[in-house]
Amino acid sequence: MAVRYVQSCRLPTPFGVFDMHGFEEPDTGKEHIALTLGSLEGDEPVLARTHSECLTGDALYSMRCDCGYQLEEALRSIAREGRGILMYLRQEGRGIGLLNKIRAYHLQDQGADTVEANEQLGFAADLRDYTMCKDMLDHLGIGRLKLMTNNPRKVNALRGLGIDVVERVALHVGRNPHNENYLATKQSKLGHWLETHQDDEA
Ligand SMILES: Nc1nc2c(ncn2[C@@H]2O[C@H](COP(=O)(O)OP(=O)(O)OP(=O)(O)O)[C@@H](O)[C@H]2O)c(=O)[nH]1
Ligand SMILES: [Zn+2]
């Protein structure tokens, strides 16, 4: 077991009133949450987002990345659908942590791309592990997902954990002059599906 369930409460947002479920990694003390909306029972796939923490984008309006825009769009889409889940995973900076992300951004300010910056700091490009998602989904009784992501590694990682990703929903929002290079590197080096047309690779 990667995480254990702790407690749930209501979470009113501008998009709708979600239920917030708290989970804890016993080994590390790391805390993760899931926001759910509507009835999740039954075989009908659930609209889902696994969102990795990005303090700068999610809370501080940073335009260096697309995270904050994706978070808002995912919550809006779930509210529109009336049913869904957003797992908010505490794996800041693709797993290197906030202060290392600032170190990486400093290198990027001097010309490195997002992958080179991680490597110059001695980290792999992406250190994330999604094992906690399986426990969270099992706890909530969710088996089948329509996953909002542009990241093929995320789809593969979840499928590798036995999670049935039946559909991949593109999440193309927030492109701006400050994240143009970052998005280009995600596409060329990390393999993200970022074409503007509706693609259906997954
Ligand atoms: N190390 C590092 N992490 C970053 C950088 N920019 C954003 N992040 C982190 O990257 C994570 C989001 O990863 P993305 O690749 O944008 O998105 P994803 O979640 O893998 O893919 P999508 O589902 O398509 O959004 C968050 O944890 C951010 O904090 C960066 O330049 N360097
Ligand atoms: Zn971000």
CSV table of C-alpha atoms and ligand atoms in Angstrom, one decimal:
chain,number,residue,atom,x,y,z
A,1,MET,CA,0.0,0.0,0.0
A,2,ALA,CA,1.5,3.3,-1.1
A,3,VAL,CA,-1.1,5.5,0.7
A,4,ARG,CA,-3.7,5.2,3.5
A,5,TYR,CA,-7.0,7.0,3.6
A,6,VAL,CA,-7.3,9.6,6.3
A,7,GLN,CA,-10.6,11.6,6.0
A,8,SER,CA,-13.0,13.4,3.7
A,9,CYS,CA,-14.8,16.8,3.7
A,10,ARG,CA,-16.7,19.1,1.4
A,11,LEU,CA,-14.7,21.6,-0.8
A,12,PRO,CA,-16.8,24.3,-2.4
A,13,THR,CA,-15.1,25.9,-5.4
A,14,PRO,CA,-16.1,28.4,-8.1
A,15,PHE,CA,-16.6,25.4,-10.4
A,16,GLY,CA,-18.8,23.2,-8.0
A,17,VAL,CA,-18.9,21.6,-4.6
A,18,PHE,CA,-16.4,18.8,-4.6
A,19,ASP,CA,-15.6,16.2,-1.9
A,20,MET,CA,-12.0,16.2,-0.8
A,21,HIS,CA,-10.4,13.0,0.3
A,22,GLY,CA,-7.1,13.0,2.1
A,23,PHE,CA,-4.4,10.3,1.9
A,24,GLU,CA,-1.0,9.8,3.4
A,25,GLU,CA,2.1,7.9,2.4
A,26,PRO,CA,3.0,6.0,5.7
A,27,ASP,CA,6.6,5.7,4.7
A,28,THR,CA,7.3,9.4,3.8
A,29,GLY,CA,4.5,11.3,5.5
A,30,LYS,CA,3.7,12.9,2.1
A,31,GLU,CA,0.0,14.0,1.8
A,32,HIS,CA,-2.0,13.6,-1.4
A,33,ILE,CA,-5.6,14.5,-2.1
A,34,ALA,CA,-8.4,13.5,-4.4
A,35,LEU,CA,-11.3,15.9,-5.3
A,36,THR,CA,-14.4,14.1,-6.5
A,37,LEU,CA,-17.7,15.2,-7.9
A,38,GLY,CA,-20.9,13.3,-8.5
A,39,SER,CA,-21.6,9.6,-8.2
A,40,LEU,CA,-18.6,7.5,-9.2
A,41,GLU,CA,-20.3,4.1,-9.0
A,42,GLY,CA,-20.9,1.9,-12.0
A,43,ASP,CA,-19.0,0.8,-15.0
A,44,GLU,CA,-19.2,4.1,-16.9
A,45,PRO,CA,-15.6,5.5,-17.2
A,46,VAL,CA,-14.9,8.5,-14.9
A,47,LEU,CA,-13.5,11.7,-16.2
A,48,ALA,CA,-10.2,12.0,-14.3
A,49,ARG,CA,-7.0,14.2,-14.0
A,50,THR,CA,-3.9,13.2,-12.1
A,51,HIS,CA,-2.3,16.6,-11.5
A,52,SER,CA,1.3,16.9,-10.2
A,53,GLU,CA,1.8,19.8,-7.7
A,54,CYS,CA,3.2,23.0,-9.2
A,55,LEU,CA,3.1,25.7,-6.5
A,56,THR,CA,4.2,28.3,-9.0
A,57,GLY,CA,1.6,27.5,-11.6
A,58,ASP,CA,-1.3,26.2,-9.5
A,59,ALA,CA,-1.2,28.9,-6.8
A,60,LEU,CA,1.1,31.8,-7.9
A,61,TYR,CA,-0.2,32.3,-11.5
A,62,SER,CA,3.2,31.5,-13.1
A,63,MET,CA,3.1,31.6,-16.9
A,64,ARG,CA,6.4,29.5,-17.2
A,65,CYS,CA,4.4,26.3,-17.5
A,66,ASP,CA,0.8,25.2,-18.3
A,67,CYS,CA,0.0,23.7,-14.9
A,68,GLY,CA,-2.4,26.3,-13.4
A,69,TYR,CA,-4.4,26.5,-16.7
A,70,GLN,CA,-4.7,22.7,-16.8
A,71,LEU,CA,-5.8,22.6,-13.2
A,72,GLU,CA,-8.6,25.1,-13.8
A,73,GLU,CA,-9.7,23.5,-17.0
A,74,ALA,CA,-9.7,20.0,-15.5
A,75,LEU,CA,-12.0,21.2,-12.6
A,76,ARG,CA,-14.2,23.0,-15.0
A,77,SER,CA,-14.5,19.9,-17.2
A,78,ILE,CA,-15.4,17.7,-14.3
A,79,ALA,CA,-18.0,20.2,-13.2
A,80,ARG,CA,-19.5,20.3,-16.7
A,81,GLU,CA,-19.6,16.5,-16.8
A,82,GLY,CA,-21.2,16.5,-13.3
A,83,ARG,CA,-18.9,13.5,-12.4
A,84,GLY,CA,-15.2,13.0,-12.1
A,85,ILE,CA,-12.0,13.0,-10.0
A,86,LEU,CA,-8.9,15.1,-9.8
A,87,MET,CA,-6.0,13.6,-7.9
A,88,TYR,CA,-3.6,16.3,-6.7
A,89,LEU,CA,-0.3,14.6,-6.2
A,90,ARG,CA,2.5,16.2,-4.1
A,91,GLN,CA,5.3,15.6,-6.5
A,92,GLU,CA,6.4,19.1,-7.1
A,93,GLY,CA,8.8,19.8,-9.9
A,94,ARG,CA,8.3,16.4,-11.5
A,95,GLY,CA,9.5,14.9,-8.2
A,96,ILE,CA,12.6,17.0,-7.5
A,97,GLY,CA,10.8,19.4,-5.0
A,98,LEU,CA,10.2,23.1,-5.0
A,99,LEU,CA,13.7,24.4,-4.1
A,100,ASN,CA,15.3,22.2,-6.7
A,101,LYS,CA,12.7,23.4,-9.2
A,102,ILE,CA,13.8,27.0,-8.5
A,103,ARG,CA,17.4,25.8,-9.1
A,104,ALA,CA,16.2,24.3,-12.4
A,105,TYR,CA,14.4,27.5,-13.3
A,106,HIS,CA,17.6,29.5,-12.6
A,107,LEU,CA,19.5,27.3,-15.1
A,108,GLN,CA,16.6,27.7,-17.6
A,109,ASP,CA,16.9,31.5,-17.2
A,110,GLN,CA,20.4,31.0,-18.4
A,111,GLY,CA,19.5,29.0,-21.5
A,112,ALA,CA,19.1,25.3,-20.4
A,113,ASP,CA,15.8,23.6,-21.4
A,114,THR,CA,13.7,21.9,-18.8
A,115,VAL,CA,15.3,18.5,-19.3
A,116,GLU,CA,18.9,19.8,-19.5
A,117,ALA,CA,18.3,21.8,-16.3
A,118,ASN,CA,17.2,18.7,-14.4
A,119,GLU,CA,20.2,16.7,-15.7
A,120,GLN,CA,22.7,19.5,-14.8
A,121,LEU,CA,21.4,19.2,-11.2
A,122,GLY,CA,21.9,15.4,-11.3
A,123,PHE,CA,18.2,14.4,-11.6
A,124,ALA,CA,16.4,12.4,-14.3
A,125,ALA,CA,14.1,14.4,-16.4
A,126,ASP,CA,11.0,13.0,-14.6
A,127,LEU,CA,11.2,11.3,-11.2
A,128,ARG,CA,7.5,10.8,-10.7
A,129,ASP,CA,5.8,7.6,-9.5
A,130,TYR,CA,2.1,7.2,-9.7
A,131,THR,CA,1.6,4.2,-7.4
A,132,MET,CA,-0.6,6.2,-4.9
A,133,CYS,CA,-3.2,6.7,-7.7
A,134,LYS,CA,-4.1,3.0,-7.7
A,135,ASP,CA,-4.7,3.0,-3.9
A,136,MET,CA,-6.8,6.2,-4.1
A,137,LEU,CA,-8.9,4.9,-7.0
A,138,ASP,CA,-9.4,1.5,-5.3
A,139,HIS,CA,-10.5,3.3,-2.1
A,140,LEU,CA,-13.0,5.3,-4.0
A,141,GLY,CA,-14.2,2.3,-6.1
A,142,ILE,CA,-13.1,3.7,-9.4
A,143,GLY,CA,-11.8,1.3,-12.0
A,144,ARG,CA,-12.1,3.0,-15.4
A,145,LEU,CA,-10.9,6.4,-16.4
A,146,LYS,CA,-11.2,9.0,-19.2
A,147,LEU,CA,-7.8,10.6,-18.4
A,148,MET,CA,-7.2,14.3,-19.1
A,149,THR,CA,-3.5,14.6,-20.0
A,150,ASN,CA,-1.1,15.2,-22.8
A,151,ASN,CA,1.6,13.0,-21.3
A,152,PRO,CA,2.0,9.5,-22.8
A,153,ARG,CA,4.3,8.4,-19.9
A,154,LYS,CA,1.5,9.1,-17.5
A,155,VAL,CA,-1.0,7.0,-19.5
A,156,ASN,CA,1.5,4.2,-19.6
A,157,ALA,CA,2.4,4.4,-15.9
A,158,LEU,CA,-1.3,4.3,-14.9
A,159,ARG,CA,-2.0,1.4,-17.2
A,160,GLY,CA,1.1,-0.4,-15.8
A,161,LEU,CA,-0.5,-0.2,-12.3
A,162,GLY,CA,-3.6,-2.0,-13.6
A,163,ILE,CA,-5.7,1.2,-14.0
A,164,ASP,CA,-8.0,0.9,-17.0
A,165,VAL,CA,-7.5,4.2,-19.0
A,166,VAL,CA,-10.2,3.7,-21.6
A,167,GLU,CA,-9.7,7.1,-23.2
A,168,ARG,CA,-7.2,10.0,-23.2
A,169,VAL,CA,-8.7,13.5,-23.3
A,170,ALA,CA,-6.4,16.2,-24.6
A,171,LEU,CA,-5.8,19.2,-22.2
A,172,HIS,CA,-4.4,22.0,-24.4
A,173,VAL,CA,-4.7,25.2,-22.5
A,174,GLY,CA,-2.5,28.1,-21.3
A,175,ARG,CA,0.0,28.4,-24.2
A,176,ASN,CA,1.7,31.8,-24.0
A,177,PRO,CA,5.0,33.5,-24.9
A,178,HIS,CA,6.6,32.6,-21.6
A,179,ASN,CA,6.0,28.8,-21.9
A,180,GLU,CA,6.4,28.4,-25.6
A,181,ASN,CA,9.9,26.9,-25.3
A,182,TYR,CA,9.0,24.8,-22.3
A,183,LEU,CA,6.0,23.3,-24.2
A,184,ALA,CA,8.2,22.7,-27.3
A,185,THR,CA,10.7,20.8,-25.1
A,186,LYS,CA,7.9,18.8,-23.5
A,187,GLN,CA,6.9,17.8,-27.0
A,188,SER,CA,10.3,17.0,-28.4
A,189,LYS,CA,12.1,15.5,-25.4
A,190,LEU,CA,9.3,14.2,-23.1
A,191,GLY,CA,7.0,13.1,-25.9
A,192,HIS,CA,3.9,15.1,-24.9
A,193,TRP,CA,1.0,15.2,-27.4
A,194,LEU,CA,0.8,18.9,-27.9
A,195,GLU,CA,-0.4,19.3,-31.4
A,196,THR,CA,-3.3,21.6,-31.7
A,197,HIS,CA,-5.5,19.1,-33.5
A,198,GLN,CA,-7.5,16.6,-31.5
A,199,ASP,CA,-5.3,13.5,-31.5
A,200,ASP,CA,-6.2,10.1,-30.5
A,201,GLU,CA,-2.9,8.2,-29.9
A,202,ALA,CA,-4.0,6.7,-26.6
B,1,LIG,N1,11.8,20.0,-12.8
B,1,LIG,C1,10.9,20.8,-13.4
B,1,LIG,N2,9.6,20.6,-13.1
B,1,LIG,C2,8.7,21.4,-13.7
B,1,LIG,C3,9.1,22.4,-14.6
B,1,LIG,N3,7.9,23.0,-15.1
B,1,LIG,C4,6.9,22.3,-14.5
B,1,LIG,N4,7.4,21.4,-13.7
B,1,LIG,C5,6.6,20.4,-12.9
B,1,LIG,O1,6.1,19.5,-13.8
B,1,LIG,C6,4.9,18.9,-13.2
B,1,LIG,C7,3.9,18.9,-14.3
B,1,LIG,O2,4.4,18.2,-15.3
B,1,LIG,P1,3.9,18.4,-16.8
B,1,LIG,O3,4.9,17.6,-17.6
B,1,LIG,O4,3.7,19.8,-17.1
B,1,LIG,O5,2.6,17.8,-16.9
B,1,LIG,P2,2.2,16.3,-16.8
B,1,LIG,O6,1.4,16.4,-15.5
B,1,LIG,O7,3.3,15.4,-16.8
B,1,LIG,O8,1.4,16.1,-18.1
B,1,LIG,P3,0.0,16.6,-18.4
B,1,LIG,O9,-0.9,15.6,-17.8
B,1,LIG,O10,-0.1,16.7,-19.9
B,1,LIG,O11,-0.2,18.0,-17.8
B,1,LIG,C8,4.6,19.6,-12.0
B,1,LIG,O12,5.1,18.8,-10.9
B,1,LIG,C9,5.5,20.9,-12.1
B,1,LIG,O13,5.9,21.4,-10.8
B,1,LIG,C10,10.5,22.5,-14.9
B,1,LIG,O14,10.9,23.4,-15.7
B,1,LIG,N5,11.3,21.7,-14.2
B,2,ZN,ZN,3.9,24.2,-13.6
